[in-house]
């Protein structure tokens, strides 16, 4: 099974840093966000990863390449701990560039020929996961039980009007996703997050939907614009081939400054060498300001 990371976007909500630094490289501690996704995939048994990037994201390719000069220096100096930190991930990683920012459906279409006739896990690197059982592995387990495409979800007890909200049938199948429902009209409080397992059939519907999208644009004399994977999901849901997996563990949303700050703090709280810094900060809060 392959893993796909969608990493071509602008990261506009985290400007100005994302003007030059890919948002996927923003770190928690000293570890960039995208590394957490790769580690999750590896822990889930995934050995091949496809990263959909763009021209502005060359730093991602450099990050996953070998750093021969540093390796030579650390090896000569006997710094084995540093060598371990820059050791390439035990996984094959390839990059595919999305040459125009035309939405996630278009991004997924760029890798259809690489996926082959097997399911794959798709990750948006805005959503990180902390827990004993890697999130991709949870989706794989659900797929092995059901044979269906799987959406990761969390229960949000408060306002869900900013999210894609799942309608779940009595048999456990996802029957619809309602985007940003008005308060009081939501079908549930279960929201979809950025981790999916898609069966090969899904990618056929992605292509079918794209062709219809382009034909519609041509008939109206307009540019195709952004294309998302809603058409394919609707086809799969109508056929009763989509289930959800409620996430076990903690979801960290790094897609905006507030979420990113919370993710940094939560991660720091799990690290023995960083937790004392948090303790000192909160103990002295208000003393100097």
GROMACS .gro file of C-alpha atoms in nm:
model
  289
    1UNK     CA    1   0.000   0.000   0.000
    2UNK     CA    2   0.126   0.347  -0.091
    3UNK     CA    3   0.097   0.675   0.098
    4UNK     CA    4   0.028   1.010  -0.069
    5UNK     CA    5   0.105   1.347   0.088
    6UNK     CA    6  -0.068   1.652  -0.064
    7UNK     CA    7   0.187   1.931  -0.021
    8UNK     CA    8   0.150   2.164  -0.318
    9UNK     CA    9  -0.055   2.446  -0.163
   10UNK     CA   10   0.051   2.799  -0.079
   11UNK     CA   11   0.002   2.783   0.299
   12UNK     CA   12  -0.146   3.133   0.284
   13UNK     CA   13  -0.290   3.119   0.638
   14UNK     CA   14   0.064   3.099   0.778
   15UNK     CA   15   0.213   3.391   0.585
   16UNK     CA   16   0.462   3.556   0.589
   17UNK     CA   17   0.687   3.260   0.678
   18UNK     CA   18   0.532   3.041   0.407
   19UNK     CA   19   0.638   3.294   0.145
   20UNK     CA   20   0.970   3.108   0.135
   21UNK     CA   21   0.936   2.814   0.378
   22UNK     CA   22   0.692   2.535   0.285
   23UNK     CA   23   0.430   2.502   0.558
   24UNK     CA   24   0.511   2.129   0.565
   25UNK     CA   25   0.858   2.225   0.693
   26UNK     CA   26   0.727   2.426   0.989
   27UNK     CA   27   0.862   2.237   1.291
   28UNK     CA   28   0.727   2.097   1.612
   29UNK     CA   29   1.038   2.115   1.823
   30UNK     CA   30   1.314   2.042   1.571
   31UNK     CA   31   1.108   1.807   1.355
   32UNK     CA   32   0.926   1.942   1.048
   33UNK     CA   33   0.556   1.864   1.020
   34UNK     CA   34   0.593   1.645   0.713
   35UNK     CA   35   0.830   1.413   0.900
   36UNK     CA   36   0.549   1.325   1.141
   37UNK     CA   37   0.338   1.210   0.843
   38UNK     CA   38   0.624   1.002   0.701
   39UNK     CA   39   0.689   0.844   1.042
   40UNK     CA   40   0.317   0.763   1.072
   41UNK     CA   41   0.320   0.597   0.732
   42UNK     CA   42   0.631   0.393   0.814
   43UNK     CA   43   0.482   0.279   1.146
   44UNK     CA   44   0.171   0.172   0.950
   45UNK     CA   45   0.371  -0.054   0.720
   46UNK     CA   46   0.375   0.181   0.419
   47UNK     CA   47   0.702   0.159   0.227
   48UNK     CA   48   0.631   0.383  -0.075
   49UNK     CA   49   0.531   0.749  -0.045
   50UNK     CA   50   0.431   0.993  -0.319
   51UNK     CA   51   0.454   1.364  -0.235
   52UNK     CA   52   0.254   1.603  -0.453
   53UNK     CA   53   0.450   1.927  -0.440
   54UNK     CA   54   0.502   2.239  -0.651
   55UNK     CA   55   0.784   2.456  -0.781
   56UNK     CA   56   0.806   2.651  -0.456
   57UNK     CA   57   0.852   2.336  -0.247
   58UNK     CA   58   1.202   2.224  -0.351
   59UNK     CA   59   1.304   2.234   0.017
   60UNK     CA   60   1.092   1.922   0.068
   61UNK     CA   61   1.291   1.730  -0.192
   62UNK     CA   62   1.618   1.850  -0.038
   63UNK     CA   63   1.503   1.751   0.309
   64UNK     CA   64   1.439   1.389   0.209
   65UNK     CA   65   1.762   1.363   0.009
   66UNK     CA   66   2.091   1.249   0.162
   67UNK     CA   67   2.311   1.523   0.304
   68UNK     CA   68   2.649   1.380   0.205
   69UNK     CA   69   2.860   1.670   0.337
   70UNK     CA   70   2.705   1.658   0.682
   71UNK     CA   71   2.731   1.279   0.688
   72UNK     CA   72   3.104   1.303   0.614
   73UNK     CA   73   3.161   1.563   0.885
   74UNK     CA   74   2.964   1.377   1.152
   75UNK     CA   75   3.121   1.044   1.059
   76UNK     CA   76   3.473   1.191   1.083
   77UNK     CA   77   3.391   1.347   1.420
   78UNK     CA   78   3.228   1.030   1.552
   79UNK     CA   79   2.893   1.204   1.612
   80UNK     CA   80   2.670   0.903   1.571
   81UNK     CA   81   2.370   1.073   1.734
   82UNK     CA   82   2.380   1.351   1.474
   83UNK     CA   83   2.417   1.094   1.196
   84UNK     CA   84   2.103   0.923   1.319
   85UNK     CA   85   1.911   1.253   1.308
   86UNK     CA   86   1.986   1.308   0.938
   87UNK     CA   87   1.952   0.945   0.831
   88UNK     CA   88   1.703   0.915   0.540
   89UNK     CA   89   1.367   0.760   0.624
   90UNK     CA   90   1.343   0.383   0.557
   91UNK     CA   91   1.095   0.436   0.276
   92UNK     CA   92   1.095   0.513  -0.097
   93UNK     CA   93   0.979   0.871  -0.158
   94UNK     CA   94   0.901   1.018  -0.500
   95UNK     CA   95   0.786   1.369  -0.585
   96UNK     CA   96   0.526   1.473  -0.840
   97UNK     CA   97   0.476   1.841  -0.912
   98UNK     CA   98   0.134   1.995  -0.953
   99UNK     CA   99   0.219   2.265  -1.205
  100UNK     CA  100  -0.099   2.464  -1.147
  101UNK     CA  101  -0.279   2.504  -0.816
  102UNK     CA  102  -0.612   2.358  -0.927
  103UNK     CA  103  -0.741   2.189  -0.614
  104UNK     CA  104  -0.696   1.858  -0.436
  105UNK     CA  105  -0.887   1.655  -0.693
  106UNK     CA  106  -0.650   1.776  -0.963
  107UNK     CA  107  -0.353   1.703  -0.733
  108UNK     CA  108  -0.468   1.344  -0.681
  109UNK     CA  109  -0.518   1.301  -1.054
  110UNK     CA  110  -0.146   1.372  -1.103
  111UNK     CA  111  -0.055   1.050  -0.921
  112UNK     CA  112  -0.327   0.816  -1.052
  113UNK     CA  113  -0.076   0.639  -1.278
  114UNK     CA  114   0.156   0.575  -0.982
  115UNK     CA  115  -0.104   0.436  -0.743
  116UNK     CA  116  -0.183   0.129  -0.948
  117UNK     CA  117  -0.454  -0.119  -0.862
  118UNK     CA  118  -0.423  -0.096  -0.486
  119UNK     CA  119  -0.564   0.119  -0.205
  120UNK     CA  120  -0.361   0.410  -0.074
  121UNK     CA  121  -0.362   0.644   0.224
  122UNK     CA  122  -0.382   1.016   0.150
  123UNK     CA  123  -0.259   1.272   0.405
  124UNK     CA  124  -0.292   1.646   0.431
  125UNK     CA  125   0.007   1.760   0.636
  126UNK     CA  126  -0.207   2.018   0.821
  127UNK     CA  127  -0.338   1.726   1.028
  128UNK     CA  128  -0.087   1.554   1.254
  129UNK     CA  129  -0.162   1.268   1.489
  130UNK     CA  130  -0.024   1.166   1.827
  131UNK     CA  131  -0.110   0.830   1.977
  132UNK     CA  132  -0.008   0.471   2.036
  133UNK     CA  133  -0.163   0.351   1.711
  134UNK     CA  134  -0.062   0.544   1.395
  135UNK     CA  135  -0.359   0.699   1.219
  136UNK     CA  136  -0.281   0.550   0.877
  137UNK     CA  137  -0.266   0.210   1.042
  138UNK     CA  138  -0.610   0.266   1.194
  139UNK     CA  139  -0.751   0.338   0.848
  140UNK     CA  140  -0.580   0.032   0.700
  141UNK     CA  141  -0.729  -0.187   0.974
  142UNK     CA  142  -1.076  -0.049   0.898
  143UNK     CA  143  -1.027  -0.111   0.525
  144UNK     CA  144  -0.922  -0.470   0.589
  145UNK     CA  145  -1.245  -0.523   0.783
  146UNK     CA  146  -1.480  -0.356   0.536
  147UNK     CA  147  -1.313  -0.338   0.194
  148UNK     CA  148  -1.436   0.023   0.175
  149UNK     CA  149  -1.270   0.361   0.139
  150UNK     CA  150  -1.219   0.510   0.486
  151UNK     CA  151  -1.246   0.869   0.611
  152UNK     CA  152  -1.074   0.967   0.936
  153UNK     CA  153  -1.304   1.165   1.165
  154UNK     CA  154  -1.318   1.324   1.507
  155UNK     CA  155  -1.618   1.420   1.717
  156UNK     CA  156  -1.647   1.795   1.765
  157UNK     CA  157  -1.901   1.878   2.038
  158UNK     CA  158  -1.907   2.251   1.962
  159UNK     CA  159  -1.968   2.457   1.650
  160UNK     CA  160  -1.899   2.255   1.333
  161UNK     CA  161  -1.992   2.522   1.078
  162UNK     CA  162  -1.628   2.550   0.962
  163UNK     CA  163  -1.592   2.181   0.877
  164UNK     CA  164  -1.698   1.903   0.648
  165UNK     CA  165  -1.951   1.715   0.861
  166UNK     CA  166  -2.031   1.348   0.806
  167UNK     CA  167  -2.377   1.200   0.775
  168UNK     CA  168  -2.347   0.839   0.889
  169UNK     CA  169  -2.614   0.578   0.813
  170UNK     CA  170  -2.735   0.317   1.060
  171UNK     CA  171  -2.512   0.056   0.895
  172UNK     CA  172  -2.203   0.270   0.965
  173UNK     CA  173  -2.156   0.388   0.605
  174UNK     CA  174  -2.093   0.755   0.530
  175UNK     CA  175  -2.389   0.872   0.323
  176UNK     CA  176  -2.291   1.236   0.276
  177UNK     CA  177  -2.044   1.509   0.368
  178UNK     CA  178  -2.201   1.846   0.437
  179UNK     CA  179  -1.951   2.129   0.396
  180UNK     CA  180  -1.975   2.412   0.647
  181UNK     CA  181  -2.337   2.355   0.753
  182UNK     CA  182  -2.528   2.639   0.912
  183UNK     CA  183  -2.552   2.603   1.291
  184UNK     CA  184  -2.840   2.372   1.374
  185UNK     CA  185  -2.849   2.208   1.029
  186UNK     CA  186  -2.547   1.979   1.075
  187UNK     CA  187  -2.617   1.606   1.024
  188UNK     CA  188  -2.388   1.515   1.315
  189UNK     CA  189  -2.093   1.647   1.510
  190UNK     CA  190  -1.849   1.412   1.342
  191UNK     CA  191  -1.607   1.603   1.120
  192UNK     CA  192  -1.378   1.477   0.849
  193UNK     CA  193  -1.005   1.542   0.897
  194UNK     CA  194  -0.710   1.526   0.660
  195UNK     CA  195  -0.648   1.153   0.638
  196UNK     CA  196  -0.818   0.917   0.395
  197UNK     CA  197  -0.783   0.567   0.259
  198UNK     CA  198  -0.905   0.538  -0.098
  199UNK     CA  199  -0.963   0.223  -0.301
  200UNK     CA  200  -0.853   0.218  -0.669
  201UNK     CA  201  -1.209   0.280  -0.786
  202UNK     CA  202  -1.192   0.625  -0.629
  203UNK     CA  203  -0.920   0.734  -0.871
  204UNK     CA  204  -1.131   0.627  -1.170
  205UNK     CA  205  -1.405   0.857  -1.042
  206UNK     CA  206  -1.148   1.136  -0.990
  207UNK     CA  207  -1.061   1.114  -1.359
  208UNK     CA  208  -1.425   1.088  -1.464
  209UNK     CA  209  -1.514   1.395  -1.261
  210UNK     CA  210  -1.220   1.590  -1.399
  211UNK     CA  211  -1.324   1.520  -1.757
  212UNK     CA  212  -1.675   1.645  -1.680
  213UNK     CA  213  -1.527   1.949  -1.504
  214UNK     CA  214  -1.320   2.039  -1.811
  215UNK     CA  215  -1.610   1.985  -2.051
  216UNK     CA  216  -1.831   2.213  -1.842
  217UNK     CA  217  -1.564   2.483  -1.844
  218UNK     CA  218  -1.520   2.456  -2.220
  219UNK     CA  219  -1.893   2.479  -2.283
  220UNK     CA  220  -1.913   2.795  -2.075
  221UNK     CA  221  -1.591   2.943  -2.217
  222UNK     CA  222  -1.423   2.969  -1.877
  223UNK     CA  223  -1.104   2.840  -1.719
  224UNK     CA  224  -1.156   2.503  -1.541
  225UNK     CA  225  -1.043   2.651  -1.210
  226UNK     CA  226  -1.005   2.439  -0.897
  227UNK     CA  227  -1.126   2.081  -0.893
  228UNK     CA  228  -1.182   1.892  -0.571
  229UNK     CA  229  -1.253   1.526  -0.502
  230UNK     CA  230  -1.619   1.579  -0.406
  231UNK     CA  231  -1.752   1.416  -0.725
  232UNK     CA  232  -1.554   1.096  -0.662
  233UNK     CA  233  -1.651   1.083  -0.295
  234UNK     CA  234  -2.018   1.132  -0.377
  235UNK     CA  235  -2.002   0.846  -0.626
  236UNK     CA  236  -1.841   0.619  -0.367
  237UNK     CA  237  -2.081   0.720  -0.090
  238UNK     CA  238  -2.385   0.669  -0.314
  239UNK     CA  239  -2.260   0.315  -0.381
  240UNK     CA  240  -2.224   0.250  -0.007
  241UNK     CA  241  -1.846   0.213  -0.031
  242UNK     CA  242  -1.728   0.467   0.226
  243UNK     CA  243  -1.696   0.422   0.601
  244UNK     CA  244  -1.547   0.640   0.870
  245UNK     CA  245  -1.291   0.567   1.138
  246UNK     CA  246  -1.314   0.779   1.448
  247UNK     CA  247  -0.956   0.871   1.537
  248UNK     CA  248  -0.795   0.711   1.841
  249UNK     CA  249  -0.537   0.953   1.980
  250UNK     CA  250  -0.487   1.328   1.953
  251UNK     CA  251  -0.532   1.527   1.634
  252UNK     CA  252  -0.318   1.838   1.589
  253UNK     CA  253  -0.437   2.092   1.331
  254UNK     CA  254  -0.140   2.301   1.215
  255UNK     CA  255  -0.322   2.476   0.932
  256UNK     CA  256  -0.342   2.821   1.094
  257UNK     CA  257  -0.130   3.013   1.348
  258UNK     CA  258  -0.347   2.928   1.649
  259UNK     CA  259  -0.361   2.558   1.564
  260UNK     CA  260   0.010   2.551   1.492
  261UNK     CA  261   0.090   2.709   1.828
  262UNK     CA  262  -0.130   2.458   2.009
  263UNK     CA  263   0.042   2.174   1.821
  264UNK     CA  264   0.385   2.302   1.922
  265UNK     CA  265   0.280   2.325   2.287
  266UNK     CA  266   0.114   1.982   2.293
  267UNK     CA  267   0.417   1.824   2.129
  268UNK     CA  268   0.657   2.000   2.368
  269UNK     CA  269   0.455   1.868   2.659
  270UNK     CA  270   0.534   1.512   2.546
  271UNK     CA  271   0.910   1.571   2.528
  272UNK     CA  272   1.112   1.523   2.844
  273UNK     CA  273   1.371   1.784   2.748
  274UNK     CA  274   1.110   2.045   2.650
  275UNK     CA  275   0.846   2.004   2.920
  276UNK     CA  276   1.048   2.193   3.185
  277UNK     CA  277   1.052   2.497   2.956
  278UNK     CA  278   0.673   2.494   2.949
  279UNK     CA  279   0.657   2.454   3.326
  280UNK     CA  280   0.887   2.752   3.379
  281UNK     CA  281   0.691   2.964   3.134
  282UNK     CA  282   0.352   2.899   3.291
  283UNK     CA  283   0.493   2.940   3.643
  284UNK     CA  284   0.627   3.285   3.553
  285UNK     CA  285   0.338   3.394   3.331
  286UNK     CA  286   0.230   3.745   3.414
  287UNK     CA  287   0.537   3.812   3.625
  288UNK     CA  288   0.724   4.006   3.358
  289UNK     CA  289   0.447   4.138   3.138
   0.00000   0.00000   0.00000
